[in-house]
Amino acid sequence: MSDARLETRPRNEPAYQDDLGTDGEPPPPIHLLRRIGKRPALCHYNRLISLVLAVNLGLLAHALGPGGWWSAPGGAALKDLSNATLANFALAILIRQQYVVNILFWLATRAPVTWPLRIRWTLGKVYHFGGLHVGGALAGTLWFLAYTGSLIDSGLHHEGGVGTARLAVSCALALLLLAVVTTALQPLRSRFHDLFERTHRFGGWTALALFWAQTLLASGGRTPLMQPAMWVLAAITLSVALPWLRLRKVTVAIDRPSPHVALTRFDHGVTPFAGSSTAVSRSPLREWHSFANVPAPGRAGFRLTISRAGDWTASFIDDAPRRVWVKGIPTAGVANIETLFTKVVYVATGSGIGPVLPHLLADEVPSKLVWATRSPRETYGDALVEEILAARPDALVWDTSVRGKPDMLRLAYAAYVSSGAEAVICISNKKLTWSVVHGMERLGIPAYGAIWDS
């Protein structure tokens, strides 16, 4: 970018801003039915939770009906309750396995852009798969509580009982599952996120061990390998173990263009695909943070853009490590659904440019970029800004230190109209992402953004 171009702008105002947005075409009226149907409470994530719970309610109705297994003689009900529990937990755990996630995204994005927009719009919601995780975990916990209650009833009212060890393990497991579910509730999870992570990790591992113990105790001396429950538990255990089997400590190179950002380069033999993420930790048993990978076409390795957004990221920037832990494989993220559309608008704020940049560099799908951030050159460095502008010369880069915070929904809509795009992808904080995504969807425009369910 030449100095002559910079001189044509007011002092301190970057030349790569333009005036699209606040004076653009106003949005059309929002119809009542669309406003209701696109409410956050009715998002695909919650629909999937409801679907899983509805299927389990149907199973419960069958169990309680004539000829159902709930009160069947000979302990058959206990076996069926155990199977229902394991089936739901298998769904909850396997749906989050990295290989499964990548397969889901691959399948969803096979649809050609010639398919009707309504179908592609729905396929793009593949990243809401976390609803299956929540629904399965909730249903599995409820089935196991019923199982434990039946065990207690059997011990109190039936001769011979079920064995002290089996009953003790089941009661301990029931309490542990309740603790894991309780800490995952949104109010507690938001306020005590570290507690949520550790309860999920260590509580989950302990629960898996107790499930093995409970299944072996319930086998009654029969050959365990002949039981389907053993194979289900083996699949769950392998799913949990796989990322940790790829745990490694790698060397990183860190550039800090400002106190707000660390541009971290990895080159340990892995070049991830655009739109994937990598989990990073300085203490692998304490906490993990996932960041979007930024590979450069034709170049080995990748970068992560880590901005100051809490204690962990602040410590990472201020006390830059030479080596960090990584685990698992690069995993697909929301922006991978771009290939379902002929053209998209990327809306990003601050370090949200990190997940967007690899898609701009790969240039698989035509796109328009709207990026709002404070002092982009001072914060992220000239090199990164020039890289962005080289990939998208028509980008709207809004310097909030000069122009204030914009109406991102209005900017997104104006960019959508002017560029002829089919969809909008927003990478920002939770509040703004939901504002843009739900605002665009109420206008009848496909829109996507993170749902913070991991």
XYZ file of C-alpha atoms in Angstrom:
454
model
C 0.000 0.000 0.000
C 1.560 3.263 -1.083
C 1.989 6.394 1.012
C 0.030 8.323 -1.616
C -3.058 6.292 -0.904
C -2.653 6.847 2.810
C -2.403 10.588 2.309
C -5.843 10.703 0.735
C -7.443 9.798 4.063
C -7.980 11.760 7.271
C -5.195 11.567 9.798
C -4.888 8.112 11.412
C -7.674 6.666 9.237
C -6.477 3.650 7.215
C -6.907 3.739 3.461
C -8.457 0.291 3.415
C -11.743 1.490 4.951
C -14.633 2.322 2.699
C -18.001 3.858 3.387
C -20.254 0.858 2.789
C -22.655 0.021 5.567
C -24.507 2.560 7.588
C -25.831 4.334 4.504
C -26.611 1.090 2.698
C -29.979 -0.304 1.722
C -32.243 -0.733 4.774
C -33.313 -4.280 5.696
C -36.787 -5.429 4.601
C -39.605 -5.824 7.147
C -39.386 -8.916 9.328
C -42.423 -11.200 8.983
C -44.006 -12.457 12.191
C -43.693 -16.192 11.422
C -40.050 -15.847 10.430
C -39.352 -13.806 13.568
C -40.849 -16.583 15.690
C -39.218 -19.469 13.803
C -35.759 -17.934 13.966
C -35.735 -17.255 17.688
C -32.529 -18.500 19.403
C -34.554 -20.927 21.517
C -35.646 -22.705 18.321
C -32.151 -23.046 16.805
C -31.060 -26.394 15.361
C -28.931 -27.086 18.439
C -32.003 -27.050 20.682
C -34.040 -28.938 18.096
C -31.514 -31.779 18.209
C -31.662 -31.853 22.007
C -35.456 -32.059 21.769
C -35.254 -34.808 19.143
C -33.045 -37.018 21.325
C -35.261 -36.468 24.368
C -38.400 -37.165 22.300
C -36.980 -40.480 21.058
C -36.186 -41.440 24.639
C -39.671 -40.454 25.785
C -41.045 -42.753 23.087
C -38.828 -45.557 24.408
C -40.068 -44.855 27.938
C -43.682 -44.963 26.778
C -43.033 -48.341 25.171
C -41.344 -49.621 28.350
C -44.300 -48.566 30.498
C -46.909 -49.896 28.078
C -48.502 -53.359 27.934
C -45.767 -55.935 27.537
C -43.083 -53.344 28.258
C -39.834 -54.240 29.937
C -39.961 -51.803 32.841
C -41.423 -54.332 35.286
C -40.438 -57.513 33.483
C -39.540 -60.457 35.734
C -36.069 -61.857 36.135
C -34.226 -58.569 36.092
C -34.790 -57.897 32.378
C -35.731 -54.315 33.165
C -32.321 -53.673 34.709
C -30.610 -54.935 31.566
C -32.766 -52.772 29.311
C -32.260 -49.714 31.506
C -28.512 -50.313 31.301
C -28.679 -50.636 27.500
C -30.682 -47.410 27.174
C -28.117 -45.652 29.360
C -25.140 -46.854 27.345
C -26.793 -46.109 23.992
C -27.364 -42.493 24.970
C -23.887 -41.985 26.408
C -22.380 -43.578 23.308
C -24.229 -40.988 21.203
C -23.122 -38.157 23.505
C -19.438 -39.105 23.416
C -18.971 -40.412 19.876
C -20.662 -37.403 18.269
C -17.866 -35.211 19.653
C -15.031 -37.494 18.527
C -12.738 -35.530 16.209
C -12.853 -38.069 13.389
C -16.648 -38.196 13.610
C -16.872 -34.384 13.542
C -14.716 -34.223 10.421
C -16.839 -36.903 8.741
C -20.040 -35.002 9.590
C -18.678 -31.819 8.001
C -17.425 -33.744 4.971
C -20.829 -35.347 4.401
C -22.770 -32.110 4.939
C -20.625 -30.164 2.475
C -20.883 -32.717 -0.358
C -24.052 -30.988 -1.592
C -23.420 -29.027 -4.825
C -24.310 -25.327 -5.002
C -26.965 -26.227 -7.593
C -29.153 -27.733 -4.874
C -32.029 -25.592 -3.556
C -30.851 -22.941 -1.092
C -33.251 -24.196 1.580
C -31.526 -27.600 1.627
C -28.023 -26.115 1.677
C -29.108 -23.666 4.380
C -30.094 -26.596 6.619
C -26.994 -28.673 5.811
C -24.879 -25.711 6.867
C -26.208 -26.139 10.407
C -24.126 -29.310 10.768
C -22.016 -27.639 13.472
C -25.047 -27.765 15.788
C -24.262 -31.479 16.322
C -23.516 -30.588 19.959
C -27.268 -30.790 20.530
C -26.959 -34.568 20.114
C -24.222 -34.555 22.760
C -26.369 -32.649 25.249
C -29.511 -34.660 24.519
C -27.667 -37.968 24.832
C -25.924 -36.936 28.062
C -29.173 -35.764 29.666
C -31.139 -38.833 28.604
C -28.331 -41.194 29.583
C -28.134 -39.633 33.047
C -31.893 -39.954 33.547
C -31.897 -43.598 32.421
C -29.022 -44.350 34.789
C -30.848 -42.729 37.686
C -33.780 -45.002 36.895
C -31.374 -47.948 36.730
C -29.883 -47.072 40.125
C -33.343 -46.648 41.609
C -34.307 -50.094 40.317
C -31.141 -51.568 41.835
C -31.960 -50.051 45.218
C -35.521 -51.344 44.966
C -34.250 -54.792 44.069
C -31.869 -54.773 47.037
C -34.610 -53.745 49.454
C -37.517 -55.877 48.269
C -36.141 -58.943 46.514
C -34.418 -61.899 48.079
C -30.736 -62.077 47.246
C -30.530 -58.433 46.211
C -27.988 -57.289 43.664
C -24.747 -57.271 45.618
C -23.272 -54.553 47.794
C -20.390 -53.769 45.436
C -22.655 -53.352 42.411
C -25.031 -51.120 44.342
C -22.192 -48.978 45.748
C -20.599 -48.466 42.321
C -23.942 -47.538 40.768
C -24.773 -45.017 43.516
C -21.333 -43.416 43.222
C -21.700 -43.225 39.436
C -25.163 -41.671 39.709
C -23.855 -38.932 42.005
C -20.896 -38.302 39.702
C -23.127 -38.005 36.623
C -25.333 -35.512 38.450
C -22.254 -33.436 39.315
C -21.056 -33.429 35.691
C -24.487 -32.448 34.359
C -24.979 -29.759 37.027
C -21.660 -28.014 36.333
C -22.496 -28.059 32.610
C -25.664 -25.995 33.138
C -25.197 -22.660 31.388
C -25.290 -20.335 34.438
C -22.704 -22.399 36.361
C -20.644 -23.166 33.284
C -20.307 -19.492 32.363
C -19.434 -18.390 35.877
C -17.146 -21.293 36.807
C -15.737 -22.390 33.457
C -12.534 -23.905 34.877
C -14.594 -26.001 37.298
C -16.808 -27.119 34.410
C -13.791 -28.189 32.323
C -12.118 -30.126 35.113
C -15.347 -31.772 36.259
C -16.063 -32.812 32.689
C -12.532 -34.149 32.157
C -11.765 -35.896 35.431
C -15.392 -36.688 36.205
C -15.803 -38.147 32.733
C -12.734 -40.368 33.081
C -13.867 -41.539 36.515
C -17.381 -42.207 35.233
C -15.977 -44.307 32.390
C -13.961 -46.402 34.859
C -17.050 -46.860 37.039
C -19.099 -47.916 34.003
C -16.520 -50.621 33.324
C -16.677 -51.769 36.955
C -20.479 -51.700 36.973
C -20.715 -53.687 33.725
C -18.261 -56.324 34.950
C -20.154 -56.671 38.231
C -23.448 -56.982 36.345
C -22.058 -59.726 34.095
C -22.713 -62.254 36.844
C -19.762 -64.459 35.962
C -20.660 -64.720 32.272
C -17.981 -64.149 29.651
C -17.798 -60.324 29.448
C -16.728 -60.226 25.792
C -20.023 -61.837 24.784
C -21.979 -58.828 26.076
C -22.837 -55.991 23.642
C -22.326 -53.516 26.508
C -18.639 -54.397 26.540
C -18.226 -53.475 22.882
C -20.086 -50.210 23.366
C -17.872 -49.336 26.338
C -14.791 -50.268 24.311
C -15.865 -47.899 21.519
C -16.498 -45.089 24.017
C -13.125 -45.676 25.710
C -11.281 -45.638 22.373
C -13.076 -42.417 21.402
C -11.990 -40.721 24.627
C -8.425 -42.038 24.424
C -7.656 -41.239 20.769
C -6.882 -37.504 21.170
C -4.648 -38.242 24.163
C -2.750 -40.891 22.217
C -1.655 -38.054 19.935
C -0.529 -35.816 22.807
C 2.806 -34.137 22.088
C 4.861 -31.161 23.196
C 5.978 -29.022 20.273
C 8.171 -25.992 19.689
C 6.487 -22.713 18.710
C 7.686 -19.350 17.412
C 5.740 -16.360 18.728
C 5.519 -12.852 17.311
C 3.813 -10.184 19.437
C 2.949 -7.188 17.234
C 1.193 -5.629 20.240
C 0.359 -6.446 23.873
C -3.026 -7.643 22.637
C -2.002 -10.391 20.201
C 0.404 -13.317 19.879
C 0.887 -14.691 16.356
C 2.041 -18.238 17.044
C 3.708 -20.401 14.378
C 3.771 -24.212 14.493
C 5.942 -26.399 12.274
C 5.995 -29.907 13.739
C 5.087 -31.888 10.637
C 1.375 -31.052 10.596
C -0.201 -28.803 7.954
C -3.940 -28.637 8.758
C -6.731 -27.869 6.338
C -8.297 -24.422 6.171
C -11.162 -24.068 8.622
C -9.794 -26.481 11.228
C -8.756 -25.864 14.806
C -6.034 -27.094 17.149
C -6.263 -27.617 20.920
C -3.350 -26.024 22.813
C -2.292 -26.260 26.463
C 0.593 -25.301 28.727
C -0.555 -27.824 31.339
C -2.397 -30.728 29.657
C -4.247 -31.966 32.737
C -5.571 -28.522 33.676
C -7.055 -26.690 30.701
C -7.166 -26.674 26.917
C -7.996 -23.901 24.466
C -8.867 -24.362 20.805
C -7.815 -21.850 18.156
C -8.401 -21.680 14.426
C -5.524 -22.899 12.297
C -4.166 -20.486 9.687
C -2.269 -22.510 7.073
C -0.724 -20.689 4.119
C -1.138 -22.288 0.681
C 2.053 -24.048 -0.392
C 3.740 -23.619 2.980
C 4.292 -26.216 5.709
C 3.005 -25.660 9.229
C 0.397 -23.170 10.368
C -0.271 -20.162 12.591
C -2.641 -19.408 15.441
C -3.894 -15.919 16.250
C -4.187 -15.701 20.046
C -5.643 -12.495 21.438
C -5.965 -11.311 25.017
C -9.357 -12.549 26.213
C -8.817 -13.921 29.717
C -6.218 -15.083 32.225
C -4.848 -17.926 30.098
C -4.438 -15.899 26.901
C -3.035 -12.939 28.863
C -0.408 -15.196 30.425
C 0.364 -16.714 27.025
C 0.992 -13.271 25.510
C 2.890 -11.778 28.452
C 4.967 -14.880 29.192
C 5.326 -16.436 25.743
C 6.220 -20.137 25.976
C 8.793 -21.815 23.766
C 6.894 -25.101 23.739
C 3.228 -26.018 24.150
C 1.168 -29.188 24.244
C -1.133 -30.197 21.380
C -3.394 -33.219 21.091
C -5.730 -34.898 18.663
C -6.111 -33.956 15.019
C -7.161 -30.740 13.246
C -10.935 -30.576 13.569
C -13.416 -28.899 11.242
C -15.111 -25.686 12.341
C -18.146 -23.668 11.397
C -16.672 -21.768 8.424
C -16.139 -25.025 6.511
C -19.755 -24.776 5.406
C -18.741 -21.992 2.995
C -18.469 -24.514 0.140
C -22.240 -24.969 0.239
C -22.689 -21.477 -1.265
C -21.673 -19.615 -4.387
C -20.462 -16.625 -2.367
C -20.362 -15.703 1.325
C -19.876 -12.638 3.496
C -17.402 -13.040 6.345
C -18.125 -10.808 9.324
C -15.355 -10.679 11.935
C -14.418 -8.540 14.897
C -10.988 -8.335 16.521
C -9.117 -11.633 16.517
C -12.086 -13.250 14.782
C -10.042 -12.544 11.681
C -7.927 -15.597 12.630
C -10.542 -18.240 11.724
C -11.487 -16.246 8.601
C -7.992 -15.706 7.204
C -7.317 -19.315 6.102
C -10.479 -19.267 3.998
C -9.462 -15.979 2.409
C -6.023 -17.400 1.591
C -7.369 -20.713 0.272
C -9.884 -18.779 -1.869
C -12.078 -21.811 -2.518
C -15.267 -19.722 -2.398
C -15.708 -16.071 -3.476
C -16.259 -13.911 -0.410
C -16.611 -10.384 0.923
C -14.885 -9.479 4.189
C -16.221 -7.113 6.844
C -13.727 -6.745 9.711
C -14.196 -4.371 12.646
C -11.246 -4.013 14.986
C -9.316 -1.469 16.981
C -6.224 -0.016 15.260
C -5.639 -3.017 12.975
C -2.062 -2.182 11.976
C -0.950 -1.309 15.496
C -2.679 -4.350 16.975
C -1.965 -7.087 14.426
C 1.028 -5.693 12.559
C 1.475 -4.439 9.004
C 2.381 -7.875 7.661
C -0.890 -9.510 8.712
C -3.012 -6.582 7.524
C -1.255 -6.541 4.151
C -1.793 -10.295 3.860
C -5.523 -9.805 4.432
C -5.749 -6.963 1.922
C -3.804 -8.928 -0.673
C -6.337 -11.732 -0.350
C -9.375 -9.406 -0.331
C -8.567 -5.932 -1.757
C -12.252 -4.959 -1.487
C -12.436 -5.756 2.241
C -14.254 -3.359 4.540
C -11.901 -2.897 7.499
C -13.545 -0.726 10.126
C -11.141 0.869 12.606
C -13.169 1.232 15.796
C -10.570 3.532 17.355
C -11.328 6.068 14.598
C -14.944 5.462 13.689
C -16.363 3.916 16.860
C -18.220 0.630 17.109
C -20.413 0.011 14.037
C -23.815 -1.629 13.698
C -22.453 -4.990 12.579
C -25.844 -6.346 11.561
C -26.371 -3.404 9.237
C -22.847 -3.714 7.817
C -23.372 -7.435 7.268
C -26.659 -6.875 5.478
C -25.216 -4.105 3.288
C -22.261 -6.330 2.318
C -24.627 -9.226 1.600
C -26.756 -7.084 -0.730
C -23.881 -5.356 -2.526
C -21.796 -8.502 -3.070
C -24.577 -10.828 -4.204
C -23.641 -13.424 -1.590
C -25.828 -16.354 -0.538
C -24.849 -16.578 3.138
C -23.171 -14.784 6.044
C -20.598 -16.314 8.403
C -19.865 -14.374 11.600
C -16.809 -14.895 13.808
C -16.991 -12.691 16.890
C -17.861 -12.747 20.577
C -20.944 -14.595 21.736
C -23.315 -11.633 22.008
C -22.436 -10.082 18.658
C -22.338 -13.417 16.822
C -25.830 -14.302 17.945
C -27.041 -10.802 17.123
C -25.752 -11.017 13.546
C -26.689 -14.650 12.930
C -30.231 -14.440 14.255
C -30.729 -10.972 12.802
C -29.782 -12.159 9.303
C -31.819 -15.335 9.590
C -34.922 -13.360 10.518
C -34.405 -11.543 7.218
C -34.439 -14.857 5.378
C -30.650 -14.968 4.874
C -28.600 -18.081 5.759
C -26.224 -17.121 8.578
C -23.776 -19.088 10.702
C -21.599 -18.555 13.770
C -20.137 -20.398 16.744
C -22.543 -21.599 19.436
C -20.062 -22.030 22.343
C -21.175 -25.534 23.305
C -17.783 -27.186 23.871
